Short mmCIF file of C-alpha atoms and ligand atoms in Angstrom, two decimals:
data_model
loop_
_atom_site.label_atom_id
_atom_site.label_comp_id
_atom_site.label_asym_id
_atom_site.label_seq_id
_atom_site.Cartn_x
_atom_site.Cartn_y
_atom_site.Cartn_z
CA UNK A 1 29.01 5.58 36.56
CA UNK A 2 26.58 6.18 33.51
CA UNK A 3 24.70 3.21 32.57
CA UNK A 4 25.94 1.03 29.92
CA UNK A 5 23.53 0.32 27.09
CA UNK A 6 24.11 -3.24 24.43
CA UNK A 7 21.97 -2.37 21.21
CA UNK A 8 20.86 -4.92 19.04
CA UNK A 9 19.22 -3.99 16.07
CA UNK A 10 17.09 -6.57 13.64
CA UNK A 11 15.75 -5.74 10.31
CA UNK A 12 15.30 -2.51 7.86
CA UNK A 13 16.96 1.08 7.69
CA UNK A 14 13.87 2.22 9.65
CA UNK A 15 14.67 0.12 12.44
CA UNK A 16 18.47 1.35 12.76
CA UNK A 17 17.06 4.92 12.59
CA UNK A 18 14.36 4.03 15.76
CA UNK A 19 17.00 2.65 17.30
CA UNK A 20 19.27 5.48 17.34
CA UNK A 21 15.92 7.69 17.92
CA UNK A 22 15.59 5.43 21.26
CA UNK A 23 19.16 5.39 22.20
CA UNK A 24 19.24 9.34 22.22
CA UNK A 25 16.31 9.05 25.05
CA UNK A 26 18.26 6.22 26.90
CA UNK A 27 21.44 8.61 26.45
CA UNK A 28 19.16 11.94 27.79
CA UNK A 29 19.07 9.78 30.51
CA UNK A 30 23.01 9.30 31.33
CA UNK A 31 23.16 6.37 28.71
CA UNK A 32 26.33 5.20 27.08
CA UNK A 33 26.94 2.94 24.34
CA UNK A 34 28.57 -0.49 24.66
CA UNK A 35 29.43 -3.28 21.91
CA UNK A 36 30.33 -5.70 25.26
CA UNK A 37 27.26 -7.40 26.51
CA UNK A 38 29.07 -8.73 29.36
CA UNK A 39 29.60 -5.23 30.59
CA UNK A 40 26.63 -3.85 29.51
CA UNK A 41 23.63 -2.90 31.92
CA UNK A 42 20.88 -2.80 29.70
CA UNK A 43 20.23 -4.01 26.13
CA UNK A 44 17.83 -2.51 23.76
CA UNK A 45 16.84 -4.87 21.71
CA UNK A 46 15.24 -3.52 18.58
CA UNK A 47 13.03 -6.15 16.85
CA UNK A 48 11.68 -6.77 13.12
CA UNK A 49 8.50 -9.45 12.42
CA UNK A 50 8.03 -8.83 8.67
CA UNK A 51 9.48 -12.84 8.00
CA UNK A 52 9.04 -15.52 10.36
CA UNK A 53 12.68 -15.77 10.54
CA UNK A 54 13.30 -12.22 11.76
CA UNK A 55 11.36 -12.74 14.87
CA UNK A 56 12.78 -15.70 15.64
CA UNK A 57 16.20 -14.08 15.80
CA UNK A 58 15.25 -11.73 18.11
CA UNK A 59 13.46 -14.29 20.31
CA UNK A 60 16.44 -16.50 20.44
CA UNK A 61 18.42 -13.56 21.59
CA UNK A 62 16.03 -12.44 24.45
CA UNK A 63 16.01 -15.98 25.34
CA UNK A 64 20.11 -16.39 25.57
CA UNK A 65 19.54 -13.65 28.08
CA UNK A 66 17.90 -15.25 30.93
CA UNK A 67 21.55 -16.11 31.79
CA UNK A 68 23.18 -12.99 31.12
CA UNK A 69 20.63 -11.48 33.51
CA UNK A 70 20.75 -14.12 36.48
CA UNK A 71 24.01 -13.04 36.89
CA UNK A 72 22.98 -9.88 37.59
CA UNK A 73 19.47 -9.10 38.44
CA UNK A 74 19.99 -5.30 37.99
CA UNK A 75 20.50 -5.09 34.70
CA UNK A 76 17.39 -4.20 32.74
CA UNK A 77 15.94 -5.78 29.26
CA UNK A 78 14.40 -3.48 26.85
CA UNK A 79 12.29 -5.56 24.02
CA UNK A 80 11.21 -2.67 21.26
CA UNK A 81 9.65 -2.37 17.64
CA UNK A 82 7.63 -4.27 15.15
CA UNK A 83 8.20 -7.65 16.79
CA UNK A 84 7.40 -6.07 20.20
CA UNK A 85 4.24 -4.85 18.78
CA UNK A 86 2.81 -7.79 17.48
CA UNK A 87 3.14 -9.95 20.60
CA UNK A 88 2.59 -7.80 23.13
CA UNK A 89 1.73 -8.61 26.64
CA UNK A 90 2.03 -11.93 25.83
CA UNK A 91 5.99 -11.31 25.95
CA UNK A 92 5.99 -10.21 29.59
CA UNK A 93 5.01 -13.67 30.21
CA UNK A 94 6.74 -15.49 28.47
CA UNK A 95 9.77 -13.90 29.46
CA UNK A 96 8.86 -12.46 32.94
CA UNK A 97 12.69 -11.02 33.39
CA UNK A 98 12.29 -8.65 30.87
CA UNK A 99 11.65 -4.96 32.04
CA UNK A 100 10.37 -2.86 29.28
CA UNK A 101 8.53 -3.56 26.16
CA UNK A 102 7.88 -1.13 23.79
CA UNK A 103 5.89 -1.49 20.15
CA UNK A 104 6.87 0.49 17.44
CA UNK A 105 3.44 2.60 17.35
CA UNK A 106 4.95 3.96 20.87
CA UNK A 107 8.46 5.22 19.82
CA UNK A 108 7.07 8.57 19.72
CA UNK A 109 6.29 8.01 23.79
CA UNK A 110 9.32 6.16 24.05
CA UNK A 111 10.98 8.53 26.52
CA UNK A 112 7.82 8.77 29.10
CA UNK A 113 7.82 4.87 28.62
CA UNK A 114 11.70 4.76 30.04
CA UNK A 115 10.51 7.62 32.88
CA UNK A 116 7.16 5.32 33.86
CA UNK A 117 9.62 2.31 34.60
CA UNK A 118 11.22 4.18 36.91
CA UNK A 119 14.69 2.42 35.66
CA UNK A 120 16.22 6.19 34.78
CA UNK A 121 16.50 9.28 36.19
CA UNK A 122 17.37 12.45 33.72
CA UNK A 123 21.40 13.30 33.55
CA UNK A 124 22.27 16.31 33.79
CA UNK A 125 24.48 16.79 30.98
CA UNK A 126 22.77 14.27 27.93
CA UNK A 127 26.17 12.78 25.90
CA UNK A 128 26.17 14.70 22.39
CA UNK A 129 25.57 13.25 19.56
CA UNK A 130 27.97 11.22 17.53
CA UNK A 131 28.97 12.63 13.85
CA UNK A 132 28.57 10.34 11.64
CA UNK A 133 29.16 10.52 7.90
CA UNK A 134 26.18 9.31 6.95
CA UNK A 135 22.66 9.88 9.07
CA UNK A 136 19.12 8.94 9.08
CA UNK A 137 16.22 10.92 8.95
CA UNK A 138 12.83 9.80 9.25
CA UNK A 139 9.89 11.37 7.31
CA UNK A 140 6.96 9.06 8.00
CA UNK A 141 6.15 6.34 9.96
CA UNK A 142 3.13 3.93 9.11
CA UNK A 143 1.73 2.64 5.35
CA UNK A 144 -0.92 2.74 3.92
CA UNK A 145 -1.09 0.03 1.52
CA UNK A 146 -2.40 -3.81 2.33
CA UNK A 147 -0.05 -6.22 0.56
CA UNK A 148 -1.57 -9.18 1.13
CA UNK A 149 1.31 -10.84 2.56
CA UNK A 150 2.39 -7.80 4.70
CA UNK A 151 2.34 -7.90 8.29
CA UNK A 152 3.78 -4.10 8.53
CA UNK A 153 0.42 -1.91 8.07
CA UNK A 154 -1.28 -3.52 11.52
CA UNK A 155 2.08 -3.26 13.53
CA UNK A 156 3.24 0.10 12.22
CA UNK A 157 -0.33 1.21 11.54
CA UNK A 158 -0.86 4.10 8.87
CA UNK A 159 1.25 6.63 7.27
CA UNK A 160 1.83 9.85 9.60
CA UNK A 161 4.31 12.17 7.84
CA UNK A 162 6.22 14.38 10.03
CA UNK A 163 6.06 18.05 9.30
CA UNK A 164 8.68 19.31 6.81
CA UNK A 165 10.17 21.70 9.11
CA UNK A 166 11.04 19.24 11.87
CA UNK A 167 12.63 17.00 8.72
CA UNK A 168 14.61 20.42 8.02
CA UNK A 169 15.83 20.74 11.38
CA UNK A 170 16.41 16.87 12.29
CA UNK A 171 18.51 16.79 8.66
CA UNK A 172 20.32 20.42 9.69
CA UNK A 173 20.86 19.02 12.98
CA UNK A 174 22.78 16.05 11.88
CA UNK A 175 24.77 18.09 9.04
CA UNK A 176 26.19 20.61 11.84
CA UNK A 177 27.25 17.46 13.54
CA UNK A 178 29.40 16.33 10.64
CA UNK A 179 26.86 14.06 8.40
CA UNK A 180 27.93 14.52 4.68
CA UNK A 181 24.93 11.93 3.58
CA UNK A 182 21.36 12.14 4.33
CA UNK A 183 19.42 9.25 4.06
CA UNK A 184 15.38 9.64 4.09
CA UNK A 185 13.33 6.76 5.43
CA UNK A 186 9.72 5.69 5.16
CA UNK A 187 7.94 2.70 4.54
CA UNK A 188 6.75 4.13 1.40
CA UNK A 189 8.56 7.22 1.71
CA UNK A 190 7.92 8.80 -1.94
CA UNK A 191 4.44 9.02 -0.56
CA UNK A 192 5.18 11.59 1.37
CA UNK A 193 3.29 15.08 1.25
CA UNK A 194 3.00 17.75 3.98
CA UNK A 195 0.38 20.42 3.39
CA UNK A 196 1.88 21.42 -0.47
CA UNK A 197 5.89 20.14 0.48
CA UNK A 198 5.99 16.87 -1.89
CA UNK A 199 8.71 14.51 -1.71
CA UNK A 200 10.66 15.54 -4.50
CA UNK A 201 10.72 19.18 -3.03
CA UNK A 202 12.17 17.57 0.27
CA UNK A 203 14.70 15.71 -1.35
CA UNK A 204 15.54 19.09 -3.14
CA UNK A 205 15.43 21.10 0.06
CA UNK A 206 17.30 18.93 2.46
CA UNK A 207 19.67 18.75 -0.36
CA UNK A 208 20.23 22.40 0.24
CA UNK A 209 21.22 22.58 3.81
CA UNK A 210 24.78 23.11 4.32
CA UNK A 211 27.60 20.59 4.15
CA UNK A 212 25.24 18.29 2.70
CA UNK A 213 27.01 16.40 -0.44
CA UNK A 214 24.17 13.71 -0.62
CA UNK A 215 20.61 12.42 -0.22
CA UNK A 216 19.44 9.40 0.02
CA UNK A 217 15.99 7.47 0.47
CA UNK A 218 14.53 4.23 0.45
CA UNK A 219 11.89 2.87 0.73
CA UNK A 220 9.67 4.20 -2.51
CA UNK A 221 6.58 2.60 -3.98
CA UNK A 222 6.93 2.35 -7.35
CA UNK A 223 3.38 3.79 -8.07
CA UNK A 224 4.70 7.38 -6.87
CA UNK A 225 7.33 8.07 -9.18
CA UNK A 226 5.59 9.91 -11.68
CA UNK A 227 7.25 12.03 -14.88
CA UNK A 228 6.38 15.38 -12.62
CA UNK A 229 8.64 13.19 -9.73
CA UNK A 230 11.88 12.69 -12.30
CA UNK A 231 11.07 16.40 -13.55
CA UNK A 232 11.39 17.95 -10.30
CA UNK A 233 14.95 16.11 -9.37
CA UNK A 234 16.84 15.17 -12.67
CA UNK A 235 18.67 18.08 -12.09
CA UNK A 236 19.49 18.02 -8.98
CA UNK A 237 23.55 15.81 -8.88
CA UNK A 238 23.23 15.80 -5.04
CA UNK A 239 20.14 13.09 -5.05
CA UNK A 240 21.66 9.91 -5.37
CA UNK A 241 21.17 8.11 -8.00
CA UNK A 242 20.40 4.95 -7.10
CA UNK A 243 16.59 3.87 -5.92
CA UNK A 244 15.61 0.62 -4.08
CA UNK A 245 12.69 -0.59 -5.74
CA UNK A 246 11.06 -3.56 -4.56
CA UNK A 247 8.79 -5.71 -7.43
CA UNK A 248 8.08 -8.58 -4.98
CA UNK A 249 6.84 -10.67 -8.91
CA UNK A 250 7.33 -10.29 -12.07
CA UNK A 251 3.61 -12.21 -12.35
CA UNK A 252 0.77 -9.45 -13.11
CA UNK A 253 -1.46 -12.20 -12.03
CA UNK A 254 0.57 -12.55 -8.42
CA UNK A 255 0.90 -8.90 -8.23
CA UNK A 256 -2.52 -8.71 -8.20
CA UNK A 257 -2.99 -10.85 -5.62
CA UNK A 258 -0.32 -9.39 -3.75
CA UNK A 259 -2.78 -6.25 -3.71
CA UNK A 260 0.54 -4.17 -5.27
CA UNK A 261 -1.22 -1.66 -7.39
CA UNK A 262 0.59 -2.65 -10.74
CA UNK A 263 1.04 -4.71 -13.23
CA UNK A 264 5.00 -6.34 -14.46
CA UNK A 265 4.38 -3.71 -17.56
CA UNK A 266 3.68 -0.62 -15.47
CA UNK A 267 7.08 -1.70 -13.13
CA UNK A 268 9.27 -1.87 -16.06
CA UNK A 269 8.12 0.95 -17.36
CA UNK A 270 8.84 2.70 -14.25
CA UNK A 271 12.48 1.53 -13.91
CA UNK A 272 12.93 2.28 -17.52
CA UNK A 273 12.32 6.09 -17.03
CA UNK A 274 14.00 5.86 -13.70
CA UNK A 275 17.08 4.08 -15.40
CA UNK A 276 16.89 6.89 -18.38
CA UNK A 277 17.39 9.64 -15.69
CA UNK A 278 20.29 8.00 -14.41
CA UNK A 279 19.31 5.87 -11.49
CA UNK A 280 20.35 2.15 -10.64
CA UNK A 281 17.82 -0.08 -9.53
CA UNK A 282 18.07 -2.73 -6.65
CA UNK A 283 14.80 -4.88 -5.52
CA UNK A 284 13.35 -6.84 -3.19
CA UNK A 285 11.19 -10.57 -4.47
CA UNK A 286 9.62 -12.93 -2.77
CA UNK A 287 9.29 -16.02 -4.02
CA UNK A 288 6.42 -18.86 -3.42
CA UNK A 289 3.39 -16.86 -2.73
CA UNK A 290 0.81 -19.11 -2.05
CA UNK A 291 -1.04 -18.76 -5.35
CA UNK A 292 2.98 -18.46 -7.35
CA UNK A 293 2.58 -21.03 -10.21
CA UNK A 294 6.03 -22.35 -12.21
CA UNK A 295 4.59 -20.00 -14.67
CA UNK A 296 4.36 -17.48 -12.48
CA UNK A 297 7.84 -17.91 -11.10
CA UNK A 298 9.27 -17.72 -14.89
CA UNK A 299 7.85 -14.45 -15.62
CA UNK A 300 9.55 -13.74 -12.07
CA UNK A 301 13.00 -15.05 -14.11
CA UNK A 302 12.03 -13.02 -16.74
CA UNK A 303 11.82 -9.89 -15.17
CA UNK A 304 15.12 -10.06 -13.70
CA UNK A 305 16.35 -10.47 -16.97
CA UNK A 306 14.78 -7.48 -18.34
CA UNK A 307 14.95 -5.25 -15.60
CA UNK A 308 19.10 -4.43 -15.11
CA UNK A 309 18.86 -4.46 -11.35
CA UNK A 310 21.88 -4.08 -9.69
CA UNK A 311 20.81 -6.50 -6.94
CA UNK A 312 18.21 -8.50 -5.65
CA UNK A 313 17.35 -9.40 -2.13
CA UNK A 314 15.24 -12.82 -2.49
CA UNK A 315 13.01 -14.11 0.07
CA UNK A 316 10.73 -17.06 0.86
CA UNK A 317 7.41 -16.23 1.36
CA UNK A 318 5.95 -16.66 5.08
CA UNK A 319 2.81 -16.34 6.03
CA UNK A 320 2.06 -13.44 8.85
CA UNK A 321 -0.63 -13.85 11.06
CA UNK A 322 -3.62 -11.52 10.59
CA UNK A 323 -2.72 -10.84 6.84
CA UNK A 324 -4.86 -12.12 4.09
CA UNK A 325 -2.65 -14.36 2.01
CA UNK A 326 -1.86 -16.32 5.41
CA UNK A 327 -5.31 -18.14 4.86
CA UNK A 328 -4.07 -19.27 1.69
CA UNK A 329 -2.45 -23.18 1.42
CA UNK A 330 1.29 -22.85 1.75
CA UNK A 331 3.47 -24.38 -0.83
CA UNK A 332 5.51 -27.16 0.32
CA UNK A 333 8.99 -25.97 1.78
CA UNK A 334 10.75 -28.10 -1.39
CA UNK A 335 8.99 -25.52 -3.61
CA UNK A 336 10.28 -22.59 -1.89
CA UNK A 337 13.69 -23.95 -1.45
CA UNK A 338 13.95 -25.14 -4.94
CA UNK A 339 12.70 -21.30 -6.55
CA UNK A 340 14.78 -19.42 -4.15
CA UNK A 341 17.55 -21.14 -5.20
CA UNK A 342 17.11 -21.06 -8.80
CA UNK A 343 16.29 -17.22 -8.36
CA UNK A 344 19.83 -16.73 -6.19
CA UNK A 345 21.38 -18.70 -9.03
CA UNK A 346 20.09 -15.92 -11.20
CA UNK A 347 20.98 -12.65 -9.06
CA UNK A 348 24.67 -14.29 -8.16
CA UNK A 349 25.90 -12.12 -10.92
CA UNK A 350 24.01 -8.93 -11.30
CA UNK A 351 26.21 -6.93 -9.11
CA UNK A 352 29.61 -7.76 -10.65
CA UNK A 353 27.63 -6.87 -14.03
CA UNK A 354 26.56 -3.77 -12.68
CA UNK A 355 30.15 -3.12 -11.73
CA UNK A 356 31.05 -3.60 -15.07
CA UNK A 357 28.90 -1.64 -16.70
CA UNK A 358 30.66 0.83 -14.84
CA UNK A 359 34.14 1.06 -16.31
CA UNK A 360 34.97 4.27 -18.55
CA UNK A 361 32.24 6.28 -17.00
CA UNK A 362 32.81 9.21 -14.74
CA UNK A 363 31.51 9.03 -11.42
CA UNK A 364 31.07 11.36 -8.00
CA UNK A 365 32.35 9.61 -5.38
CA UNK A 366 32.00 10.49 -1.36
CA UNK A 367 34.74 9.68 0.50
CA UNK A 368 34.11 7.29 3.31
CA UNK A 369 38.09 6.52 3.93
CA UNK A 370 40.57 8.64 2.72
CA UNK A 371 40.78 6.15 -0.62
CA UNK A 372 37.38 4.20 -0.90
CA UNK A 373 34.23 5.86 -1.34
CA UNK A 374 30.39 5.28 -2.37
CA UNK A 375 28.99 6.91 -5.92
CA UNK A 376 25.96 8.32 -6.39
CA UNK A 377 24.73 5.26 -7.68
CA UNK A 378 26.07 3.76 -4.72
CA UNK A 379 28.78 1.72 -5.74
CA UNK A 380 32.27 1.17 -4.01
CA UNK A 381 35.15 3.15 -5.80
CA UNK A 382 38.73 2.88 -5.11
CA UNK A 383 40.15 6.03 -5.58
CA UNK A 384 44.00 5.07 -5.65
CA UNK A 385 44.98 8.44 -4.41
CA UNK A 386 44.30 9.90 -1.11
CA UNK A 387 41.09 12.06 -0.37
CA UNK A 388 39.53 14.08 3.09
CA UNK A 389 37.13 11.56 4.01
CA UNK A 390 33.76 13.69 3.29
CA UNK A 391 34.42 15.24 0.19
CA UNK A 392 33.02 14.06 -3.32
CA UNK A 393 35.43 13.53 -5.88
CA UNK A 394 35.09 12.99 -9.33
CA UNK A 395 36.13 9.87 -10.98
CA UNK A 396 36.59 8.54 -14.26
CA UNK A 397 36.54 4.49 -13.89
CA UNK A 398 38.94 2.27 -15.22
CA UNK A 399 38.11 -1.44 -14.21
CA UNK A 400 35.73 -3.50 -12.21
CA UNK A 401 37.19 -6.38 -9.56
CA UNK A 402 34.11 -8.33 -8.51
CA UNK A 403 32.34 -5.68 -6.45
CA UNK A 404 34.70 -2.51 -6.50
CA UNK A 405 35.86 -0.22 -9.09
CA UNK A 406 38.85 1.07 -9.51
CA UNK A 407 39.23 4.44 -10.65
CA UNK A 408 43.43 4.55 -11.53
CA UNK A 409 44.85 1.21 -12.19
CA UNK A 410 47.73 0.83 -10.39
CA UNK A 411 49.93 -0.31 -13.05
CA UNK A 412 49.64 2.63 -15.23
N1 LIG B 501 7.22 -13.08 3.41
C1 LIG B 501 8.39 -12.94 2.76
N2 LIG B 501 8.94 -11.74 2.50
C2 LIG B 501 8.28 -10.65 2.90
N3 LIG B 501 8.57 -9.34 2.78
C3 LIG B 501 7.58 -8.63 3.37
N4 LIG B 501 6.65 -9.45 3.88
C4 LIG B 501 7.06 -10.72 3.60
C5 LIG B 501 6.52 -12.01 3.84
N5 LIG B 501 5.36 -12.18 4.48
C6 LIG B 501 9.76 -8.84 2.09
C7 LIG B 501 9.39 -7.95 0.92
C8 LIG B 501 9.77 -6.59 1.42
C9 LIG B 501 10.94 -6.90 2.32
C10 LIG B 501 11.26 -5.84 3.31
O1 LIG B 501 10.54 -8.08 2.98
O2 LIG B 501 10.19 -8.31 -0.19
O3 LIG B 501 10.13 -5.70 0.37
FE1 LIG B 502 4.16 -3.85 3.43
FE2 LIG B 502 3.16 -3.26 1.01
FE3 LIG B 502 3.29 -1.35 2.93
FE4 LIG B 502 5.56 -2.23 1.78
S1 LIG B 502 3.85 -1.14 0.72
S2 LIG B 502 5.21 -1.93 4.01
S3 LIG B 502 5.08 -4.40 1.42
S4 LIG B 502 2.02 -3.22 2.96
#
């Protein structure tokens, strides 16, 4: 009977991609998947500890487990990742029934971690790998910025890129296995550079490899997309065109503190040139960092206003232990409740205008079913006729429902 394996996954892209990086070692190992804890064996539980909030998820979840284990002292408790990193030993005892933990430093040594526990034994035929549409690839793990609120440089330490040709092969890999969509992850993954391969010739040659319709990536710094950056891909219709770019403020003053590297001016100016060579923006803010004045938090209103994102992920500020700003004085949690949700007021709507800013353009869509697929700029079409699921069809968009577009109405 191969063991059965739960996985629970908190937090970024990155984290989904380690996960699946672990689960192929659990799976070298005679691993299968499960989505029934009750019958599972083991759970992998991958963990995040950029917000407060995030670990505290995964906590509660290890926690709930004491029972699920009790009834059966066999099964085995994996704690991984960034959340795993930053506590440590401490976790083993705190919760003594848990069997492996594993930081996110040590994925690379994740499969001598499972062999030192003694808790697998090799298979002798390792389950192949699942095609999926869509795949991760990793191209660097680590940053090298400080953000003074940013807990991820000291648990995922600094940037290591991985050589070009294993990100060839890893991306080939998953195209012969049926992936139509590469997506390429790093914390700051326009940073990337091996020897003279930038990132704009990776997206280019991973873009080449056959059967692939699409690439992906996320997440960029805005300080690396240069004019030589746009120059290298704006012809290239496979990269997506659609970039993740968090701000974090729309205060130069906060940005500053925030250690960012640029000012509100030099961001707009980026997703200006970005948005004149096609791409859609999305972002990431916090709101109510510790030094955030109303004024502040305006010019973080205003900026959403100028900027045309097509969403906006909104977060209160937390303060992480060992990072600068967390010896700052904390605004009260009125303050932060009261901006976040004047900024969610604000961002309700951005999507459903992006949508219809859409309608009477022509867009390539990927089929995901065989009549709703993603665009390049990574918005849901309906195609109203049927498609392979895979291929990229060409659309010319006629209306905008809320968050879909439809590209024949059906009562023509
Ligand atoms: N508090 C609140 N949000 C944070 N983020 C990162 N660190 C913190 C923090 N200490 C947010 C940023 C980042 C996203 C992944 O999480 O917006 O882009
Ligand atoms: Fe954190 Fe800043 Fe690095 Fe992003 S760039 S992971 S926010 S330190």
């Amino acid at each position: 009977m191969p063991i059965k394996v739960f996985v629970q996954t908190y937090g970024c892209q990155m984290n989904l991609a380690d996960s699946e990086e672990m689960f192929l070692h659990l799976s070298a190992r005679g691993a299968v998947r499960t989505d029934n804890l009750d019958q599972a064996d083991a759970v992998l539980i991958n963990t995040c500890t950029v917000r407060d909030h995030a670990e505290h998820r995964a906590l509660s979840f290890l926690g709930r487990l004491c029972k699920w284990k009790r009834q059966n002292p066999q099964r085995i408790i994996i704690f991984a990742g960034c959340a795993a990193q930053r506590m440590g030993k401490a976790l083993q005892k705190r919760y003594p029934y848990l069997n492996i933990v594993s930081g996110a430093k040590e994925i690379e040594h994740f499969d001598q971690t499972l062999d030192k526990s003694g808790l697998f034994s090799p298979a002798a035929t390792p389950a192949a790998p699942q095609a999926a549409l869509s795949a991760y690839v990793t191209i660097m793990r680590g940053c090298n910025f400080n953000c003074s609120y940013c807990i991820v440089p000291s648990v995922r330490g600094p940037v290591k890129c991985l050589p070009a040709q294993t990100i060839l092969q890893d991306a080939t890999r998953k195209a012969q296995a049926g992936a139509k969509e590469i997506t390429l992850l790093g914390q700051t993954v326009n940073a990337y550079q091996d020897g003279s391969t930038t990132f704009a010739d990776l997206l280019n040659r991973v873009s080449e490899i056959p059967g692939v319709q699409r690439v992906r990536f996320t997440s960029p710094h805005p300080i690396y997309f240069t004019p030589q950056f746009l120059a290298a891909v704006k012809d290239n219709p496979k990269i997506a065109r659609h970039v993740h770019l968090p701000v974090q403020s729309g205060s130069s003053k906060v940005l500053q503190e925030m250690k960012r590297g640029y000012t509100r001016e030099i961001f707009l100016e980026k997703v200006r040139a970005l948005q004149v060579a096609g791409f859609e923006i999305s972002t990431d803010i916090i709101v109510g960092f510790p030094t955030e004045t109303e004024e502040d938090f305006a010019q973080t209103l205003s900026l959403v206003d100028q900027a045309r994102f097509t969403a906006a992920y909104c977060f209160k500020y937390s303060p992480r232990q060992g990072t600068p700003a967390a010896q700052l004085p904390l605004h009260s949690e009125n303050v932060l409740e009261n901006r976040l949700s004047i900024l969610l007021n604000k961002v309700r709507g951005l999507a459903e205008q992006a949508y219809q800013r859409q309608v009477g353009t022509v867009q390539s869509v990927l089929m995901e079913t065989p009549r709703k697929g993603r665009s390049s700029s990574n918005y849901w079409v309906e195609t109203g006729l049927d498609f392979p699921v895979g291929s990229v069809v060409s659309c010319k968009i006629e209306r905008a429902e809320g968050t879909l577009l439809f590209a024949r109405n059906e009562h023509d």
